PDB file of C-alpha atoms in Angstrom:
ATOM      1  CA  MET A   1     -10.116  -3.060  26.456  1.00  0.00           C
ATOM      2  CA  PRO A   2     -12.301  -3.422  23.354  1.00  0.00           C
ATOM      3  CA  THR A   3     -13.148  -6.904  22.112  1.00  0.00           C
ATOM      4  CA  ASP A   4     -13.839  -6.057  18.474  1.00  0.00           C
ATOM      5  CA  LYS A   5     -11.911  -8.262  16.049  1.00  0.00           C
ATOM      6  CA  ILE A   6      -9.857  -6.417  13.445  1.00  0.00           C
ATOM      7  CA  VAL A   7      -8.690  -7.376   9.973  1.00  0.00           C
ATOM      8  CA  SER A   8      -6.041  -4.920   8.785  1.00  0.00           C
ATOM      9  CA  LEU A   9      -5.395  -4.831   5.038  1.00  0.00           C
ATOM     10  CA  LEU A  10      -2.741  -2.132   5.318  1.00  0.00           C
ATOM     11  CA  PRO A  11       0.767  -2.445   6.848  1.00  0.00           C
ATOM     12  CA  SER A  12       0.643   1.041   8.338  1.00  0.00           C
ATOM     13  CA  ALA A  13      -2.755   0.361   9.925  1.00  0.00           C
ATOM     14  CA  THR A  14      -1.414  -2.860  11.425  1.00  0.00           C
ATOM     15  CA  GLU A  15       1.418  -0.880  12.995  1.00  0.00           C
ATOM     16  CA  ILE A  16      -1.019   1.739  14.307  1.00  0.00           C
ATOM     17  CA  ILE A  17      -3.200  -0.939  15.877  1.00  0.00           C
ATOM     18  CA  CYS A  18      -0.234  -2.515  17.634  1.00  0.00           C
ATOM     19  CA  ALA A  19       1.112   0.863  18.795  1.00  0.00           C
ATOM     20  CA  LEU A  20      -2.301   1.501  20.383  1.00  0.00           C
ATOM     21  CA  GLY A  21      -1.974  -1.735  22.370  1.00  0.00           C
ATOM     22  CA  LEU A  22      -4.674  -3.531  20.331  1.00  0.00           C
ATOM     23  CA  GLN A  23      -2.497  -6.312  18.926  1.00  0.00           C
ATOM     24  CA  ASP A  24      -4.683  -8.989  20.571  1.00  0.00           C
ATOM     25  CA  ASN A  25      -7.641  -7.708  18.547  1.00  0.00           C
ATOM     26  CA  LEU A  26      -5.909  -8.401  15.234  1.00  0.00           C
ATOM     27  CA  VAL A  27      -7.208 -11.585  13.607  1.00  0.00           C
ATOM     28  CA  GLY A  28      -6.097 -11.098   9.986  1.00  0.00           C
ATOM     29  CA  ARG A  29      -3.631  -9.087   7.891  1.00  0.00           C
ATOM     30  CA  SER A  30      -2.617  -8.251   4.335  1.00  0.00           C
ATOM     31  CA  HIS A  31       0.162 -10.139   2.549  1.00  0.00           C
ATOM     32  CA  GLU A  32       2.374  -7.065   3.071  1.00  0.00           C
ATOM     33  CA  CYS A  33       1.868  -6.685   6.823  1.00  0.00           C
ATOM     34  CA  ASP A  34       5.121  -7.816   8.442  1.00  0.00           C
ATOM     35  CA  TYR A  35       5.712  -5.551  11.447  1.00  0.00           C
ATOM     36  CA  PRO A  36       5.726  -6.117  14.370  1.00  0.00           C
ATOM     37  CA  GLU A  37       7.199  -9.567  13.754  1.00  0.00           C
ATOM     38  CA  PHE A  38       4.376 -11.526  15.428  1.00  0.00           C
ATOM     39  CA  VAL A  39       1.790 -10.395  12.852  1.00  0.00           C
ATOM     40  CA  LYS A  40       3.376 -12.734  10.318  1.00  0.00           C
ATOM     41  CA  GLN A  41       1.614 -15.562  12.167  1.00  0.00           C
ATOM     42  CA  LEU A  42      -1.834 -14.149  11.400  1.00  0.00           C
ATOM     43  CA  PRO A  43      -3.997 -15.366   8.494  1.00  0.00           C
ATOM     44  CA  VAL A  44      -3.260 -13.587   5.205  1.00  0.00           C
ATOM     45  CA  CYS A  45      -6.321 -11.939   3.660  1.00  0.00           C
ATOM     46  CA  THR A  46      -4.937 -10.489   0.392  1.00  0.00           C
ATOM     47  CA  GLU A  47      -2.561 -11.336  -2.431  1.00  0.00           C
ATOM     48  CA  ALA A  48      -0.913  -9.466  -5.283  1.00  0.00           C
ATOM     49  CA  ASN A  49      -1.975 -10.227  -8.846  1.00  0.00           C
ATOM     50  CA  PHE A  50       1.591 -10.194 -10.188  1.00  0.00           C
ATOM     51  CA  PRO A  51       4.583 -12.396  -9.307  1.00  0.00           C
ATOM     52  CA  ASP A  52       7.385 -11.545  -6.895  1.00  0.00           C
ATOM     53  CA  GLY A  53      10.825 -10.570  -8.085  1.00  0.00           C
ATOM     54  CA  LEU A  54       9.887  -8.394 -11.050  1.00  0.00           C
ATOM     55  CA  SER A  55      12.042  -5.393 -11.896  1.00  0.00           C
ATOM     56  CA  SER A  56      10.771  -1.836 -11.369  1.00  0.00           C
ATOM     57  CA  ALA A  57      10.010  -1.534 -15.077  1.00  0.00           C
ATOM     58  CA  ALA A  58       8.225  -4.896 -15.216  1.00  0.00           C
ATOM     59  CA  ILE A  59       6.129  -4.095 -12.139  1.00  0.00           C
ATOM     60  CA  ASP A  60       5.104  -0.789 -13.691  1.00  0.00           C
ATOM     61  CA  VAL A  61       4.079  -2.484 -16.935  1.00  0.00           C
ATOM     62  CA  LYS A  62       2.106  -5.216 -15.154  1.00  0.00           C
ATOM     63  CA  VAL A  63       0.275  -2.802 -12.869  1.00  0.00           C
ATOM     64  CA  LYS A  64      -0.678  -0.538 -15.784  1.00  0.00           C
ATOM     65  CA  GLU A  65      -1.920  -3.565 -17.743  1.00  0.00           C
ATOM     66  CA  LEU A  66      -4.143  -4.629 -14.854  1.00  0.00           C
ATOM     67  CA  LEU A  67      -5.551  -1.139 -14.375  1.00  0.00           C
ATOM     68  CA  ALA A  68      -6.091  -0.661 -18.124  1.00  0.00           C
ATOM     69  CA  ASP A  69      -8.146  -3.851 -18.155  1.00  0.00           C
ATOM     70  CA  ALA A  70     -10.159  -2.574 -15.162  1.00  0.00           C
ATOM     71  CA  LEU A  71      -8.685  -5.324 -13.020  1.00  0.00           C
ATOM     72  CA  SER A  72      -7.490  -4.972  -9.455  1.00  0.00           C
ATOM     73  CA  VAL A  73      -3.805  -5.054  -8.600  1.00  0.00           C
ATOM     74  CA  TYR A  74      -4.691  -7.118  -5.518  1.00  0.00           C
ATOM     75  CA  THR A  75      -7.176  -9.821  -4.576  1.00  0.00           C
ATOM     76  CA  VAL A  76      -9.155  -9.793  -1.353  1.00  0.00           C
ATOM     77  CA  LYS A  77      -9.465 -13.319   0.087  1.00  0.00           C
ATOM     78  CA  ARG A  78     -13.037 -12.901   1.138  1.00  0.00           C
ATOM     79  CA  GLU A  79     -13.540 -16.502   2.274  1.00  0.00           C
ATOM     80  CA  VAL A  80     -10.651 -16.131   4.710  1.00  0.00           C
ATOM     81  CA  ILE A  81     -12.093 -12.860   6.006  1.00  0.00           C
ATOM     82  CA  LYS A  82     -15.554 -14.423   6.342  1.00  0.00           C
ATOM     83  CA  GLN A  83     -14.143 -17.188   8.531  1.00  0.00           C
ATOM     84  CA  LEU A  84     -12.401 -14.634  10.736  1.00  0.00           C
ATOM     85  CA  THR A  85     -15.729 -12.841  11.412  1.00  0.00           C
ATOM     86  CA  PRO A  86     -14.182  -9.386  11.905  1.00  0.00           C
ATOM     87  CA  ASP A  87     -15.997  -6.458  13.460  1.00  0.00           C
ATOM     88  CA  VAL A  88     -13.683  -3.934  11.802  1.00  0.00           C
ATOM     89  CA  VAL A  89     -11.844  -4.081   8.454  1.00  0.00           C
ATOM     90  CA  ILE A  90      -9.244  -1.385   7.777  1.00  0.00           C
ATOM     91  CA  THR A  91      -8.212  -0.463   4.237  1.00  0.00           C
ATOM     92  CA  GLN A  92      -7.286   2.665   2.236  1.00  0.00           C
ATOM     93  CA  ASP A  93      -8.360   4.776  -0.734  1.00  0.00           C
ATOM     94  CA  GLN A  94      -5.130   6.743  -1.138  1.00  0.00           C
ATOM     95  CA  CYS A  95      -3.465   4.613  -3.822  1.00  0.00           C
ATOM     96  CA  GLU A  96      -4.873   1.631  -5.715  1.00  0.00           C
ATOM     97  CA  VAL A  97      -1.335   0.525  -6.634  1.00  0.00           C
ATOM     98  CA  CYS A  98       0.170   0.521  -3.136  1.00  0.00           C
ATOM     99  CA  ALA A  99      -2.362  -1.632  -1.282  1.00  0.00           C
ATOM    100  CA  VAL A 100      -5.845  -3.125  -1.443  1.00  0.00           C
ATOM    101  CA  SER A 101      -8.287  -0.313  -2.149  1.00  0.00           C
ATOM    102  CA  LEU A 102     -11.591   0.592  -0.533  1.00  0.00           C
ATOM    103  CA  ALA A 103     -13.422  -0.324  -3.754  1.00  0.00           C
ATOM    104  CA  ASP A 104     -11.805  -3.781  -3.755  1.00  0.00           C
ATOM    105  CA  VAL A 105     -12.842  -4.396  -0.161  1.00  0.00           C
ATOM    106  CA  GLU A 106     -16.395  -3.149  -0.614  1.00  0.00           C
ATOM    107  CA  LEU A 107     -16.835  -5.234  -3.761  1.00  0.00           C
ATOM    108  CA  ALA A 108     -15.475  -8.367  -2.112  1.00  0.00           C
ATOM    109  CA  LEU A 109     -17.316  -8.121   1.202  1.00  0.00           C
ATOM    110  CA  ASP A 110     -20.629  -6.464   0.336  1.00  0.00           C
ATOM    111  CA  ASN A 111     -23.404  -8.718   1.655  1.00  0.00           C
ATOM    112  CA  TYR A 112     -20.905 -11.571   1.960  1.00  0.00           C
ATOM    113  CA  LEU A 113     -19.929 -11.630   5.618  1.00  0.00           C
ATOM    114  CA  ASP A 114     -22.177 -13.326   8.150  1.00  0.00           C
ATOM    115  CA  LYS A 115     -22.282 -10.124  10.177  1.00  0.00           C
ATOM    116  CA  LYS A 116     -21.883  -6.458   9.317  1.00  0.00           C
ATOM    117  CA  ALA A 117     -18.305  -5.250   9.648  1.00  0.00           C
ATOM    118  CA  ARG A 118     -17.291  -1.612   9.868  1.00  0.00           C
ATOM    119  CA  ILE A 119     -14.962  -0.689   7.022  1.00  0.00           C
ATOM    120  CA  VAL A 120     -12.508   2.044   7.977  1.00  0.00           C
ATOM    121  CA  SER A 121     -10.702   3.593   5.017  1.00  0.00           C
ATOM    122  CA  LEU A 122      -7.597   5.754   5.427  1.00  0.00           C
ATOM    123  CA  ARG A 123      -6.414   8.403   2.972  1.00  0.00           C
ATOM    124  CA  PRO A 124      -3.269  10.113   4.225  1.00  0.00           C
ATOM    125  CA  ASN A 125      -1.561  12.716   2.077  1.00  0.00           C
ATOM    126  CA  SER A 126       0.523  14.527   4.699  1.00  0.00           C
ATOM    127  CA  LEU A 127       2.034  14.047   8.148  1.00  0.00           C
ATOM    128  CA  ASP A 128      -1.018  15.704   9.703  1.00  0.00           C
ATOM    129  CA  ASP A 129      -3.249  13.222   7.859  1.00  0.00           C
ATOM    130  CA  ILE A 130      -1.199  10.307   9.212  1.00  0.00           C
ATOM    131  CA  PHE A 131      -1.586  11.598  12.757  1.00  0.00           C
ATOM    132  CA  ASN A 132      -5.316  12.115  12.155  1.00  0.00           C
ATOM    133  CA  ASP A 133      -5.592   8.498  10.976  1.00  0.00           C
ATOM    134  CA  ILE A 134      -4.029   7.346  14.242  1.00  0.00           C
ATOM    135  CA  ALA A 135      -6.682   9.314  16.133  1.00  0.00           C
ATOM    136  CA  THR A 136      -9.421   7.927  13.865  1.00  0.00           C
ATOM    137  CA  ILE A 137      -8.439   4.316  14.509  1.00  0.00           C
ATOM    138  CA  ALA A 138      -8.112   4.987  18.246  1.00  0.00           C
ATOM    139  CA  ASP A 139     -11.589   6.557  18.340  1.00  0.00           C
ATOM    140  CA  THR A 140     -13.100   3.795  16.187  1.00  0.00           C
ATOM    141  CA  MET A 141     -11.726   1.160  18.549  1.00  0.00           C
ATOM    142  CA  GLY A 142     -12.797   3.008  21.677  1.00  0.00           C
ATOM    143  CA  VAL A 143      -9.303   3.847  22.937  1.00  0.00           C
ATOM    144  CA  PRO A 144      -9.050   7.627  22.433  1.00  0.00           C
ATOM    145  CA  GLN A 145      -6.721   8.027  25.422  1.00  0.00           C
ATOM    146  CA  ALA A 146      -4.233   5.547  23.949  1.00  0.00           C
ATOM    147  CA  GLY A 147      -4.400   7.498  20.690  1.00  0.00           C
ATOM    148  CA  ALA A 148      -3.758  10.797  22.459  1.00  0.00           C
ATOM    149  CA  GLU A 149      -0.767   9.342  24.339  1.00  0.00           C
ATOM    150  CA  LEU A 150       0.750   7.859  21.179  1.00  0.00           C
ATOM    151  CA  LEU A 151       0.335  11.131  19.287  1.00  0.00           C
ATOM    152  CA  GLU A 152       1.897  13.079  22.151  1.00  0.00           C
ATOM    153  CA  LEU A 153       4.958  10.821  22.032  1.00  0.00           C
ATOM    154  CA  LEU A 154       5.256  11.089  18.228  1.00  0.00           C
ATOM    155  CA  ASN A 155       4.858  14.863  18.280  1.00  0.00           C
ATOM    156  CA  GLU A 156       7.515  15.174  20.968  1.00  0.00           C
ATOM    157  CA  ARG A 157       9.985  13.358  18.705  1.00  0.00           C
ATOM    158  CA  VAL A 158       9.113  15.593  15.755  1.00  0.00           C
ATOM    159  CA  ASP A 159       9.513  18.673  17.942  1.00  0.00           C
ATOM    160  CA  ILE A 160      13.008  17.564  19.020  1.00  0.00           C
ATOM    161  CA  VAL A 161      14.119  17.597  15.378  1.00  0.00           C
ATOM    162  CA  LYS A 162      12.385  20.915  14.674  1.00  0.00           C
ATOM    163  CA  HIS A 163      13.902  22.546  17.759  1.00  0.00           C
ATOM    164  CA  LYS A 164      17.468  21.534  16.930  1.00  0.00           C
ATOM    165  CA  LEU A 165      17.071  22.951  13.430  1.00  0.00           C
ATOM    166  CA  LYS A 166      15.209  26.098  14.458  1.00  0.00           C
ATOM    167  CA  PHE A 167      18.038  28.426  13.547  1.00  0.00           C
ATOM    168  CA  ALA A 168      19.543  26.442  10.678  1.00  0.00           C
ATOM    169  CA  GLU A 169      20.410  28.776   7.836  1.00  0.00           C
ATOM    170  CA  SER A 170      21.142  26.442   4.930  1.00  0.00           C
ATOM    171  CA  LYS A 171      18.617  23.891   3.707  1.00  0.00           C
ATOM    172  CA  PRO A 172      20.228  21.623   1.076  1.00  0.00           C
ATOM    173  CA  THR A 173      18.126  20.504  -1.853  1.00  0.00           C
ATOM    174  CA  VAL A 174      17.001  16.884  -1.560  1.00  0.00           C
ATOM    175  CA  ALA A 175      15.600  14.605  -4.274  1.00  0.00           C
ATOM    176  CA  CYS A 176      13.785  11.545  -2.957  1.00  0.00           C
ATOM    177  CA  ILE A 177      13.376   8.855  -5.612  1.00  0.00           C
ATOM    178  CA  GLU A 178      10.241   6.759  -5.099  1.00  0.00           C
ATOM    179  CA  TRP A 179      10.468   4.608  -8.233  1.00  0.00           C
ATOM    180  CA  LEU A 180      13.377   3.861 -10.532  1.00  0.00           C
ATOM    181  CA  GLU A 181      11.866   2.896 -13.880  1.00  0.00           C
ATOM    182  CA  PRO A 182       9.939   4.934 -14.877  1.00  0.00           C
ATOM    183  CA  MET A 183      11.299   7.512 -12.468  1.00  0.00           C
ATOM    184  CA  MET A 184       9.086   9.049  -9.802  1.00  0.00           C
ATOM    185  CA  VAL A 185       9.952  11.347  -6.940  1.00  0.00           C
ATOM    186  CA  SER A 186       8.343  10.961  -3.528  1.00  0.00           C
ATOM    187  CA  GLY A 187       5.280  13.098  -2.981  1.00  0.00           C
ATOM    188  CA  ASN A 188       2.472  12.941  -0.425  1.00  0.00           C
ATOM    189  CA  TRP A 189       3.991  13.305   3.066  1.00  0.00           C
ATOM    190  CA  VAL A 190       7.668  12.888   2.090  1.00  0.00           C
ATOM    191  CA  PRO A 191       8.352  16.530   1.051  1.00  0.00           C
ATOM    192  CA  GLY A 192       7.034  17.579   4.454  1.00  0.00           C
ATOM    193  CA  LEU A 193       9.355  15.110   6.189  1.00  0.00           C
ATOM    194  CA  VAL A 194      12.313  16.475   4.225  1.00  0.00           C
ATOM    195  CA  SER A 195      11.455  20.024   5.307  1.00  0.00           C
ATOM    196  CA  ILE A 196      11.196  19.031   8.973  1.00  0.00           C
ATOM    197  CA  ALA A 197      14.559  17.248   8.712  1.00  0.00           C
ATOM    198  CA  GLY A 198      16.275  20.395   7.449  1.00  0.00           C
ATOM    199  CA  GLY A 199      16.190  19.980   3.693  1.00  0.00           C
ATOM    200  CA  THR A 200      14.476  21.534   0.693  1.00  0.00           C
ATOM    201  CA  PRO A 201      12.459  18.972  -1.301  1.00  0.00           C
ATOM    202  CA  VAL A 202      12.649  19.190  -5.089  1.00  0.00           C
ATOM    203  CA  LEU A 203      10.205  18.201  -7.861  1.00  0.00           C
ATOM    204  CA  ALA A 204       7.398  17.220  -5.484  1.00  0.00           C
ATOM    205  CA  GLN A 205       4.921  19.080  -3.294  1.00  0.00           C
ATOM    206  CA  ASN A 206       3.805  18.201   0.191  1.00  0.00           C
ATOM    207  CA  GLY A 207       0.347  16.647   0.167  1.00  0.00           C
ATOM    208  CA  LYS A 208       0.379  16.015  -3.588  1.00  0.00           C
ATOM    209  CA  HIS A 209       0.733  12.601  -5.253  1.00  0.00           C
ATOM    210  CA  SER A 210       4.186  11.416  -6.306  1.00  0.00           C
ATOM    211  CA  PRO A 211       4.881  12.695  -9.827  1.00  0.00           C
ATOM    212  CA  TYR A 212       6.644  10.989 -12.715  1.00  0.00           C
ATOM    213  CA  VAL A 213       9.726  12.957 -13.714  1.00  0.00           C
ATOM    214  CA  SER A 214      12.246  12.768 -16.516  1.00  0.00           C
ATOM    215  CA  TRP A 215      15.947  12.259 -15.876  1.00  0.00           C
ATOM    216  CA  ASP A 216      16.510  15.714 -17.338  1.00  0.00           C
ATOM    217  CA  ASP A 217      14.313  17.119 -14.540  1.00  0.00           C
ATOM    218  CA  ILE A 218      16.689  15.630 -11.967  1.00  0.00           C
ATOM    219  CA  ARG A 219      19.767  16.869 -13.834  1.00  0.00           C
ATOM    220  CA  LEU A 220      18.312  20.367 -14.105  1.00  0.00           C
ATOM    221  CA  GLN A 221      17.615  20.485 -10.372  1.00  0.00           C
ATOM    222  CA  ASN A 222      21.072  19.013  -9.639  1.00  0.00           C
ATOM    223  CA  PRO A 223      20.162  18.247  -5.996  1.00  0.00           C
ATOM    224  CA  GLU A 224      22.739  18.385  -3.239  1.00  0.00           C
ATOM    225  CA  ILE A 225      21.420  15.148  -1.708  1.00  0.00           C
ATOM    226  CA  ILE A 226      19.702  12.165  -3.346  1.00  0.00           C
ATOM    227  CA  VAL A 227      17.821   9.583  -1.284  1.00  0.00           C
ATOM    228  CA  VAL A 228      16.635   6.503  -3.182  1.00  0.00           C
ATOM    229  CA  MET A 229      13.603   4.975  -1.429  1.00  0.00           C
ATOM    230  CA  PRO A 230      11.525   2.933  -3.905  1.00  0.00           C
ATOM    231  CA  CYS A 231       8.003   2.098  -2.758  1.00  0.00           C
ATOM    232  CA  GLY A 232       7.879  -1.383  -1.259  1.00  0.00           C
ATOM    233  CA  PHE A 233      11.625  -1.998  -1.675  1.00  0.00           C
ATOM    234  CA  SER A 234      14.129  -2.864   1.029  1.00  0.00           C
ATOM    235  CA  ILE A 235      17.690  -1.552   0.821  1.00  0.00           C
ATOM    236  CA  GLU A 236      18.840  -4.926  -0.517  1.00  0.00           C
ATOM    237  CA  ARG A 237      16.107  -4.934  -3.159  1.00  0.00           C
ATOM    238  CA  THR A 238      17.025  -1.427  -4.267  1.00  0.00           C
ATOM    239  CA  LEU A 239      20.706  -2.302  -4.539  1.00  0.00           C
ATOM    240  CA  LYS A 240      19.799  -4.910  -7.162  1.00  0.00           C
ATOM    241  CA  GLU A 241      18.547  -2.128  -9.441  1.00  0.00           C
ATOM    242  CA  ILE A 242      20.865   0.739  -8.561  1.00  0.00           C
ATOM    243  CA  ASP A 243      22.514   0.308 -11.972  1.00  0.00           C
ATOM    244  CA  VAL A 244      19.336   1.783 -13.474  1.00  0.00           C
ATOM    245  CA  LEU A 245      20.412   5.093 -11.953  1.00  0.00           C
ATOM    246  CA  MET A 246      24.142   4.747 -12.425  1.00  0.00           C
ATOM    247  CA  GLN A 247      23.825   4.172 -16.174  1.00  0.00           C
ATOM    248  CA  LEU A 248      21.844   7.353 -16.811  1.00  0.00           C
ATOM    249  CA  PRO A 249      23.688  10.066 -18.755  1.00  0.00           C
ATOM    250  CA  GLY A 250      25.411  12.567 -16.521  1.00  0.00           C
ATOM    251  CA  PHE A 251      24.723  10.636 -13.327  1.00  0.00           C
ATOM    252  CA  ALA A 252      28.324  10.849 -12.109  1.00  0.00           C
ATOM    253  CA  GLU A 253      28.318  14.614 -12.692  1.00  0.00           C
ATOM    254  CA  LEU A 254      25.431  15.344 -10.347  1.00  0.00           C
ATOM    255  CA  LYS A 255      26.357  17.475  -7.340  1.00  0.00           C
ATOM    256  CA  ALA A 256      25.060  14.837  -4.903  1.00  0.00           C
ATOM    257  CA  VAL A 257      27.071  12.064  -6.539  1.00  0.00           C
ATOM    258  CA  LYS A 258      30.283  14.077  -6.835  1.00  0.00           C
ATOM    259  CA  ASN A 259      30.046  15.081  -3.157  1.00  0.00           C
ATOM    260  CA  ASN A 260      29.252  11.535  -1.961  1.00  0.00           C
ATOM    261  CA  GLN A 261      25.726  12.467  -0.929  1.00  0.00           C
ATOM    262  CA  LEU A 262      23.850   9.536  -2.500  1.00  0.00           C
ATOM    263  CA  TYR A 263      21.849   7.413  -0.056  1.00  0.00           C
ATOM    264  CA  ILE A 264      19.565   4.386  -0.151  1.00  0.00           C
ATOM    265  CA  ALA A 265      16.784   4.153   2.410  1.00  0.00           C
ATOM    266  CA  ASP A 266      14.354   1.364   3.275  1.00  0.00           C
ATOM    267  CA  GLY A 267      11.217   2.638   1.591  1.00  0.00           C
ATOM    268  CA  ASN A 268       9.236  -0.461   2.456  1.00  0.00           C
ATOM    269  CA  GLN A 269       9.654  -0.344   6.218  1.00  0.00           C
ATOM    270  CA  TYR A 270       9.735   3.412   6.705  1.00  0.00           C
ATOM    271  CA  PHE A 271       8.877   6.064   4.143  1.00  0.00           C
ATOM    272  CA  ASN A 272       6.065   4.223   2.350  1.00  0.00           C
ATOM    273  CA  ARG A 273       4.232   3.319   5.577  1.00  0.00           C
ATOM    274  CA  PRO A 274       2.060   6.163   6.872  1.00  0.00           C
ATOM    275  CA  GLY A 275       1.964   4.933  10.453  1.00  0.00           C
ATOM    276  CA  PRO A 276       3.927   5.504  13.679  1.00  0.00           C
ATOM    277  CA  ARG A 277       7.285   4.777  12.041  1.00  0.00           C
ATOM    278  CA  ILE A 278       6.845   7.806   9.787  1.00  0.00           C
ATOM    279  CA  VAL A 279       8.561   9.660  12.636  1.00  0.00           C
ATOM    280  CA  ASP A 280      11.443   7.186  12.312  1.00  0.00           C
ATOM    281  CA  SER A 281      11.555   8.325   8.683  1.00  0.00           C
ATOM    282  CA  ILE A 282      11.961  11.949   9.779  1.00  0.00           C
ATOM    283  CA  GLU A 283      14.811  10.900  12.046  1.00  0.00           C
ATOM    284  CA  ILE A 284      16.439   8.944   9.195  1.00  0.00           C
ATOM    285  CA  LEU A 285      16.293  12.019   6.963  1.00  0.00           C
ATOM    286  CA  ALA A 286      17.702  14.152   9.781  1.00  0.00           C
ATOM    287  CA  GLU A 287      20.662  11.766  10.074  1.00  0.00           C
ATOM    288  CA  ILE A 288      21.251  11.981   6.329  1.00  0.00           C
ATOM    289  CA  ILE A 289      20.738  15.729   5.880  1.00  0.00           C
ATOM    290  CA  ARG A 290      22.210  16.903   9.199  1.00  0.00           C
ATOM    291  CA  PRO A 291      24.731  14.248  10.269  1.00  0.00           C
ATOM    292  CA  LYS A 292      26.581  16.614  12.612  1.00  0.00           C
ATOM    293  CA  GLN A 293      23.421  17.260  14.607  1.00  0.00           C
ATOM    294  CA  PHE A 294      21.627  13.920  14.613  1.00  0.00           C
ATOM    295  CA  ALA A 295      22.615  10.310  15.268  1.00  0.00           C
ATOM    296  CA  PHE A 296      19.524   8.239  16.039  1.00  0.00           C
ATOM    297  CA  GLY A 297      21.145   4.931  15.100  1.00  0.00           C
ATOM    298  CA  TYR A 298      19.337   4.028  11.876  1.00  0.00           C
ATOM    299  CA  GLU A 299      22.412   3.851   9.641  1.00  0.00           C
ATOM    300  CA  GLY A 300      22.971   0.352   8.253  1.00  0.00           C
ATOM    301  CA  GLU A 301      19.392  -0.704   8.928  1.00  0.00           C
ATOM    302  CA  GLY A 302      17.172   2.174   7.813  1.00  0.00           C
ATOM    303  CA  TRP A 303      19.615   3.763   5.372  1.00  0.00           C
ATOM    304  CA  ILE A 304      23.078   3.450   3.878  1.00  0.00           C
ATOM    305  CA  LYS A 305      25.430   5.785   2.051  1.00  0.00           C
ATOM    306  CA  PHE A 306      26.082   4.542  -1.474  1.00  0.00           C
ATOM    307  CA  SER A 307      29.487   5.429  -2.885  1.00  0.00           C
ATOM    308  CA  LEU A 308      30.518   4.887  -6.488  1.00  0.00           C
TER     309      LEU A 308
END
């Protein structure tokens, strides 16, 4: 087994590392890394530059203020990282709002550590990219066989869903809400997950960034299924702001709402983490979209049906 020490500044990367059997190599984590449970005991190497508990609208305002002032949304605790003497630091350059960015890490650590650390930056935009990132980390850490075995297992699970839906004729329209105020629909890999799970994604394209949309856009599409999965929010956290949706004009008249097809999913633990549990996310969507064909056991923990 490799002996390189790893600092992971990305929850999905932390999960990849552990799924590859490299959990003993982890010496530090981001403030958002919380799975598997034991990683919470590791030193925290980042922090957010806005307080906890803000509403969706307030978070959006604060983040835009920071970016407008050319400030980072997150702080890298470089002294903590220096003391951990990592050989590898994993970060991302996919979204400067979602997690510590490559630029933040390079700025904080350049010529600061006592030894040169490899910085691995991930940039997933699709399911294929996520699987490629798993292979990249496995190769970087010298465990390509573990990477191949993990990917084989994940692909087998995806293929089970695809096979059961091979001859499905109808594909209901599905709107996945990634942010409540202002409203965004889930882009990047999520439209691809919806398609695999037997639905037709609306207002977002696979592999493209999540777009802002107007409420009129949603009403015009009138989706058959709505899944609310705000980035970084648990089900409980989302429930605190569900009134933002319910108070919008014409909400109760939407096809999904009238037919009791409104769902809340755990965006934080599943859909917003481009790691191994992205396949769990496919299975969650399959349960929601095709309940007569799939029952993986996520209901109540990964998603709930929300009835008016």
